[in-house]
Amino acid sequence: MAVMRETGPKLAGCTLFITGASRGIGKAIALKAAKDGANVVIAAKTAEPHPKLPGTIFTAAQEIEAVGGKALPCVVDVRDEQQIDAAVQKAVNTFGGIDILVNNASAIQLTGTLATPMKKVDLMLGINLRGTYLTSKLCLPHLLKSRNPHILNLSPPLNLNPIWFQNHTAYTMAKYGMSMCVLGMAEEFRGQVAVNALWPKTAIETAAMEMMGGAGVGAQCRKVDIVADAAYTILSQPISYTGHFLVDEDVLREHGVRDFDSYAIQPGHPLLPDFFLDPETEGAAKQTQAHGATPTSTDTPPSDGPIENTFNIIRGVINADVVKATQGVYQFDLSGEHGGVWFLDLKSGAGSAGQGQPPVKADVVMSMDSANFSKMFSGQLKPTMAFMTGKLRIKGDMTLAIKLEKLMARMNKAKL
């Protein structure tokens, strides 16, 4: 673990109200504060064990108390005003007040406008935007009585690059709603309450990330501890430190941390950049090559053409195990010099691939220039990186784009 320069238990005796603290980043922040002897209100929905997600508010409470903190588990759906209000009052009655609010609870659905049911839109807006605003509103009367009150929203910088809207407008609106709460409340309560936003520079290994990208996505992630350490640093600042949209790595670097490999799930492995941060694509491509990706050859292309050559190699590496692990049908709409429609069926039998429409409706349609397609399958350009930089447009299941990277790793071993 990276060592932070700390001078003592800065959050000792403070009361933190953390939404979504039963697991993941929320729990990591809670545990970091608890080691100082802080009081933590675990405001989350999971009171009974979830079939797919680890932890409950009660197991989190046990972990918090085991490291020296005091815990108050509260069943809270942040869309429910009465539940939030009851938890706030219980926190004040138990601990005497609230010093810090961490708005961590969030919902995600990475689909386009036509593919996103209104039930999911309402869920994201209800939890991310409304839940953050409402929890802040109900905690603020008590925060205003604290000696060094903070609100910290786990939300991104307000980046208006259309890339971050075009494939998942509803999710972006919901997350940016949390960030707009920071923008407004930081000014409204300047000098009274510090209000900031924190966002990871890279993907973080959580249960939600595994559900979206599969178990193998962990190698491209960092541990939750990096966000917890950054949050601790922010929450230790005076109330004059407000109105900032912060990135975890930048915060820690400014406070003396130099060893970031220790935060990686697999040190040395290329990391998946998080959403809403414009990446340096050239540097990322070089980094990917340094870890075994083979650049596209500049020699004379095969007689069948570069796209057909790529699909010949795909056919050589797909099998029943790949199909079982992926369970997706891809359609590639290619433009440019070698334009056309191609498919990759990793859902039935031992898999198949070729030119034309897929045999069944595609789960995801990926549109891009044929030159970028070749770079993507040769390891020069990751699907997630291509998507984030606008070189790839995706309709359908975004998680299948992440799963496709496993197939590309196999292709690189086959020396594309």
XYZ file of C-alpha atoms in Angstrom:
416
model
C 0.000 0.000 0.000
C 1.245 3.479 -0.842
C 2.278 5.376 2.270
C 0.653 8.750 2.870
C 2.295 11.470 4.897
C -0.014 11.766 7.873
C 0.620 13.545 11.139
C -2.005 11.879 13.274
C -5.626 10.737 13.416
C -7.197 13.734 11.662
C -10.753 12.361 11.661
C -10.827 11.099 15.264
C -14.246 11.750 16.786
C -15.730 12.976 13.497
C -19.050 11.580 12.327
C -19.270 10.583 8.683
C -22.571 9.906 6.918
C -21.685 7.746 3.887
C -24.233 6.566 1.341
C -23.598 3.213 -0.311
C -21.068 2.296 2.386
C -21.852 -1.414 2.627
C -19.241 -2.276 -0.033
C -16.766 -0.928 -2.563
C -15.477 2.628 -2.482
C -17.959 3.765 0.174
C -16.832 1.068 2.603
C -13.156 1.754 1.843
C -13.613 5.430 2.781
C -15.454 4.357 5.934
C -12.649 2.014 6.977
C -9.993 4.661 6.336
C -11.818 7.103 8.633
C -12.564 4.393 11.204
C -8.827 3.764 11.697
C -8.667 7.313 13.097
C -11.487 6.489 15.528
C -14.260 8.140 13.521
C -17.974 7.436 13.789
C -19.494 6.130 10.560
C -23.135 6.053 9.552
C -23.514 3.293 6.952
C -26.455 4.513 4.870
C -27.159 1.748 2.346
C -29.931 -0.557 1.154
C -28.375 -3.980 1.723
C -29.570 -5.357 5.058
C -29.765 -8.988 3.863
C -27.023 -10.756 1.881
C -27.287 -10.083 -1.859
C -27.015 -13.095 -4.206
C -24.415 -11.370 -6.419
C -22.944 -8.536 -4.343
C -20.794 -8.941 -1.214
C -21.514 -7.377 2.163
C -24.372 -5.818 4.094
C -24.645 -2.748 6.303
C -24.086 -5.046 9.280
C -20.939 -6.779 7.992
C -19.559 -3.350 7.082
C -20.327 -2.173 10.631
C -18.378 -5.116 12.045
C -15.356 -4.261 9.883
C -15.505 -0.599 10.878
C -15.591 -1.407 14.590
C -12.813 -3.975 14.177
C -10.372 -1.253 13.053
C -11.272 1.169 15.843
C -14.292 3.121 14.658
C -17.899 3.285 15.788
C -20.595 2.249 13.319
C -24.281 2.949 12.901
C -25.848 0.771 10.172
C -28.996 2.293 8.679
C -31.209 0.899 5.926
C -31.406 3.792 3.463
C -32.624 4.054 -0.114
C -31.456 7.555 -1.071
C -34.560 7.964 -3.236
C -36.698 7.810 -0.079
C -36.801 11.101 1.836
C -38.246 9.540 4.987
C -35.514 6.903 5.166
C -32.763 9.508 4.771
C -34.354 11.801 7.330
C -34.715 8.952 9.832
C -31.058 7.951 9.376
C -29.891 11.553 9.779
C -31.867 11.970 13.001
C -30.575 8.635 14.304
C -27.009 9.719 13.529
C -27.458 13.009 15.392
C -29.061 11.263 18.367
C -26.308 8.627 18.493
C -23.197 10.701 17.811
C -24.299 14.254 18.565
C -24.077 15.614 15.018
C -22.737 15.100 11.489
C -19.363 16.436 10.356
C -18.889 14.856 6.939
C -21.245 13.675 4.193
C -19.936 11.384 1.466
C -22.387 10.989 -1.421
C -21.169 7.702 -2.857
C -24.360 5.803 -3.758
C -24.747 5.552 -7.516
C -26.419 3.594 -10.322
C -25.002 2.949 -13.791
C -26.442 1.878 -17.168
C -24.158 2.367 -20.187
C -26.700 2.287 -22.992
C -27.916 4.751 -25.607
C -31.169 6.663 -25.596
C -33.285 4.124 -27.481
C -31.851 1.178 -25.547
C -32.350 2.655 -22.058
C -35.743 1.912 -20.439
C -37.248 4.835 -18.539
C -37.172 2.658 -15.426
C -33.366 2.742 -15.638
C -33.328 6.472 -16.414
C -35.467 7.131 -13.339
C -33.235 4.878 -11.238
C -30.036 6.738 -12.212
C -31.555 10.189 -11.848
C -33.226 9.156 -8.590
C -30.083 7.762 -6.948
C -27.294 9.823 -8.469
C -28.832 13.256 -8.882
C -31.892 13.457 -6.624
C -30.397 11.231 -3.931
C -27.252 13.363 -3.721
C -29.212 16.608 -3.619
C -31.699 15.295 -1.045
C -29.124 13.735 1.278
C -27.088 16.949 1.162
C -30.179 19.024 1.904
C -31.089 16.929 4.954
C -27.521 16.764 6.323
C -26.668 20.444 5.806
C -28.479 21.823 8.903
C -26.241 19.573 11.013
C -23.102 20.095 8.938
C -23.452 23.844 9.493
C -23.012 23.208 13.233
C -19.743 21.297 12.759
C -16.295 22.859 13.258
C -14.931 21.588 9.914
C -17.808 20.255 7.803
C -17.346 18.623 4.414
C -19.484 17.241 1.615
C -17.666 14.959 -0.820
C -19.451 13.665 -3.924
C -18.010 10.720 -5.848
C -18.623 12.359 -9.205
C -16.589 13.467 -12.234
C -15.328 16.821 -13.476
C -17.883 18.551 -15.700
C -16.365 17.670 -19.079
C -18.672 18.779 -21.917
C -16.848 16.808 -24.597
C -19.717 15.157 -26.578
C -17.837 11.834 -26.412
C -19.053 11.446 -22.838
C -22.700 11.917 -23.832
C -23.199 10.208 -27.158
C -23.340 6.584 -26.004
C -24.940 6.919 -22.549
C -26.681 10.284 -22.244
C -28.838 9.267 -19.268
C -25.912 8.036 -17.162
C -23.857 11.126 -17.954
C -26.728 13.442 -17.013
C -27.165 11.580 -13.719
C -23.459 11.681 -12.777
C -23.069 15.274 -13.897
C -26.067 16.088 -11.705
C -23.953 15.069 -8.715
C -21.153 17.303 -9.973
C -23.516 20.229 -10.458
C -24.485 19.868 -6.789
C -20.809 20.483 -6.006
C -20.643 23.479 -8.321
C -23.695 25.109 -6.768
C -23.399 24.172 -3.116
C -19.705 25.042 -2.911
C -20.614 28.633 -3.744
C -23.819 28.672 -1.724
C -22.050 27.506 1.440
C -18.588 28.966 0.844
C -16.927 29.697 4.193
C -19.414 27.431 5.973
C -19.123 23.952 4.422
C -16.440 22.579 2.084
C -18.027 20.901 -0.935
C -15.848 18.936 -3.380
C -15.973 16.144 -5.962
C -13.620 13.172 -6.276
C -13.253 10.844 -9.270
C -10.891 7.933 -10.004
C -8.344 8.352 -12.791
C -8.635 4.655 -13.643
C -11.222 1.927 -13.259
C -11.521 0.675 -9.680
C -12.029 -2.985 -8.816
C -15.511 -3.229 -7.326
C -18.376 -5.717 -7.550
C -20.083 -3.388 -10.027
C -17.002 -3.317 -12.254
C -16.804 -7.110 -12.255
C -20.495 -7.349 -13.179
C -19.929 -5.024 -16.153
C -16.574 -6.272 -17.372
C -16.264 -9.794 -16.012
C -13.808 -11.172 -13.480
C -10.846 -10.667 -15.820
C -11.288 -6.891 -15.851
C -9.589 -6.681 -12.445
C -6.103 -6.737 -13.950
C -6.866 -3.352 -15.551
C -8.077 -1.800 -12.291
C -6.750 -0.208 -9.142
C -7.796 -1.024 -5.585
C -10.489 0.951 -3.775
C -7.778 2.116 -1.359
C -6.552 4.794 -3.773
C -9.921 6.539 -3.679
C -10.143 6.121 0.097
C -6.689 7.650 0.603
C -7.556 10.575 -1.672
C -10.889 11.108 0.099
C -9.128 11.096 3.493
C -6.743 13.783 2.266
C -9.604 15.983 1.040
C -11.682 15.537 4.177
C -8.675 16.519 6.305
C -8.497 19.970 4.679
C -10.016 23.166 6.146
C -13.408 24.389 4.891
C -11.641 26.928 2.684
C -10.685 23.980 0.444
C -13.909 23.917 -1.559
C -15.382 23.863 -5.060
C -12.766 21.480 -6.483
C -13.251 18.658 -8.994
C -10.465 16.310 -8.008
C -8.901 13.138 -9.426
C -7.589 10.571 -6.947
C -4.083 10.185 -8.382
C -3.599 13.957 -8.664
C -4.629 14.495 -5.046
C -2.203 11.897 -3.746
C 0.637 13.020 -5.990
C 0.291 16.571 -4.650
C 0.577 15.152 -1.122
C 3.767 13.218 -1.666
C 2.655 9.805 -2.930
C 4.921 8.442 -5.656
C 4.265 4.684 -5.595
C 1.064 4.108 -7.558
C 1.901 0.568 -8.661
C 1.088 -0.560 -5.139
C -2.523 0.479 -5.742
C -2.799 -1.694 -8.857
C -4.528 -5.068 -8.749
C -1.815 -6.339 -11.105
C 1.210 -4.004 -10.856
C 2.685 -3.106 -14.227
C -0.425 -4.028 -16.222
C -1.979 -1.269 -18.389
C -4.875 0.393 -16.581
C -8.355 1.082 -17.918
C -8.973 4.860 -17.855
C -12.179 5.963 -16.203
C -14.995 7.795 -17.943
C -15.185 11.577 -18.296
C -11.412 12.125 -18.336
C -9.966 12.831 -21.786
C -7.098 10.333 -22.186
C -3.739 10.768 -23.864
C -4.313 8.254 -26.634
C -0.805 8.227 -28.084
C 0.821 7.543 -24.734
C -1.749 4.856 -23.943
C -1.084 3.100 -27.249
C 2.666 3.059 -26.552
C 2.035 1.696 -23.071
C -0.153 -1.082 -24.471
C 2.560 -2.051 -26.958
C 5.127 -2.116 -24.162
C 3.095 -4.840 -22.491
C 3.067 -7.245 -25.407
C 0.622 -5.823 -27.955
C 1.865 -6.200 -31.506
C 1.622 -3.144 -33.776
C -0.074 -3.456 -37.131
C 2.511 -4.365 -39.754
C 3.371 -1.709 -42.321
C 4.510 -4.373 -44.784
C 2.516 -5.295 -47.883
C -0.952 -6.434 -46.728
C -2.105 -10.008 -47.374
C -3.840 -10.643 -50.641
C -7.193 -11.085 -48.913
C -6.953 -7.605 -47.385
C -6.337 -6.514 -43.771
C -9.897 -7.061 -42.528
C -10.177 -10.581 -43.964
C -6.731 -11.354 -42.569
C -7.864 -10.218 -39.133
C -10.942 -12.424 -39.302
C -8.842 -15.404 -40.376
C -6.897 -15.039 -37.139
C -10.115 -14.548 -35.150
C -11.450 -17.843 -36.496
C -8.255 -19.511 -35.360
C -8.572 -18.441 -31.727
C -12.299 -18.667 -31.003
C -13.667 -21.852 -29.490
C -16.400 -23.090 -27.171
C -14.591 -21.762 -24.082
C -14.366 -18.267 -25.574
C -18.061 -18.449 -26.483
C -19.004 -19.551 -22.948
C -16.997 -16.713 -21.388
C -18.288 -13.987 -23.745
C -21.899 -14.741 -24.709
C -22.240 -11.931 -27.202
C -22.873 -11.342 -30.893
C -20.910 -8.466 -32.421
C -21.574 -6.544 -35.616
C -18.832 -4.319 -37.025
C -19.929 -1.523 -39.356
C -16.663 -0.420 -40.931
C -16.075 2.693 -42.991
C -13.035 3.984 -44.856
C -10.758 2.189 -47.303
C -11.879 -1.330 -46.335
C -15.466 -0.580 -45.393
C -18.184 -3.200 -45.000
C -20.205 -5.147 -42.453
C -18.642 -8.030 -40.513
C -19.817 -10.165 -37.596
C -18.433 -12.151 -34.699
C -20.773 -14.683 -33.075
C -19.500 -15.615 -29.601
C -22.840 -16.821 -28.336
C -23.526 -20.184 -29.959
C -21.599 -23.394 -30.560
C -17.866 -22.917 -31.040
C -18.350 -19.405 -32.429
C -18.186 -18.047 -35.953
C -16.979 -14.939 -37.757
C -17.176 -13.516 -41.254
C -18.435 -10.870 -43.623
C -22.041 -9.677 -43.689
C -24.825 -9.477 -41.125
C -24.639 -11.835 -38.109
C -26.874 -14.940 -38.181
C -28.909 -13.517 -35.269
C -29.506 -9.989 -34.035
C -26.302 -8.441 -32.702
C -26.032 -7.670 -28.985
C -23.666 -4.812 -29.764
C -22.957 -2.871 -32.963
C -19.516 -1.271 -33.194
C -19.015 1.407 -35.842
C -15.546 2.631 -36.739
C -13.043 3.297 -39.501
C -11.503 0.115 -40.941
C -7.998 1.386 -40.134
C -8.919 1.753 -36.455
C -10.496 -1.712 -36.538
C -7.179 -3.207 -37.589
C -5.366 -1.240 -34.868
C -7.902 -2.396 -32.296
C -7.471 -6.087 -33.067
C -3.686 -5.812 -33.274
C -3.403 -4.376 -29.772
C -2.601 -0.781 -30.714
C -6.010 0.512 -29.686
C -8.224 -0.845 -26.906
C -12.010 -0.849 -27.487
C -12.544 1.210 -24.325
C -9.899 3.717 -25.411
C -11.338 3.894 -28.929
C -14.789 4.481 -27.474
C -13.634 7.202 -25.102
C -11.809 9.097 -27.841
C -14.676 8.925 -30.324
C -12.934 6.504 -32.696
C -15.520 3.856 -31.900
C -19.290 4.198 -31.586
C -21.160 1.519 -29.668
C -24.851 0.639 -29.697
C -25.996 -2.040 -27.301
C -24.208 -3.767 -24.431
C -21.154 -1.693 -23.455
C -19.771 -4.479 -21.265
C -19.239 -6.688 -24.316
C -16.703 -4.159 -25.602
C -14.669 -4.801 -22.463
C -14.990 -8.571 -22.857
C -13.731 -8.288 -26.437
C -10.321 -7.280 -25.084
C -9.799 -10.846 -23.828
C -10.125 -12.136 -27.368
C -7.658 -9.523 -28.581
C -5.132 -10.693 -26.000
C -5.395 -14.197 -27.466
C -4.914 -12.791 -30.947
C -1.774 -10.963 -29.902
C -0.370 -14.238 -28.606
C -1.159 -15.688 -32.015
C 1.122 -12.917 -33.405
C -1.305 -10.905 -35.476
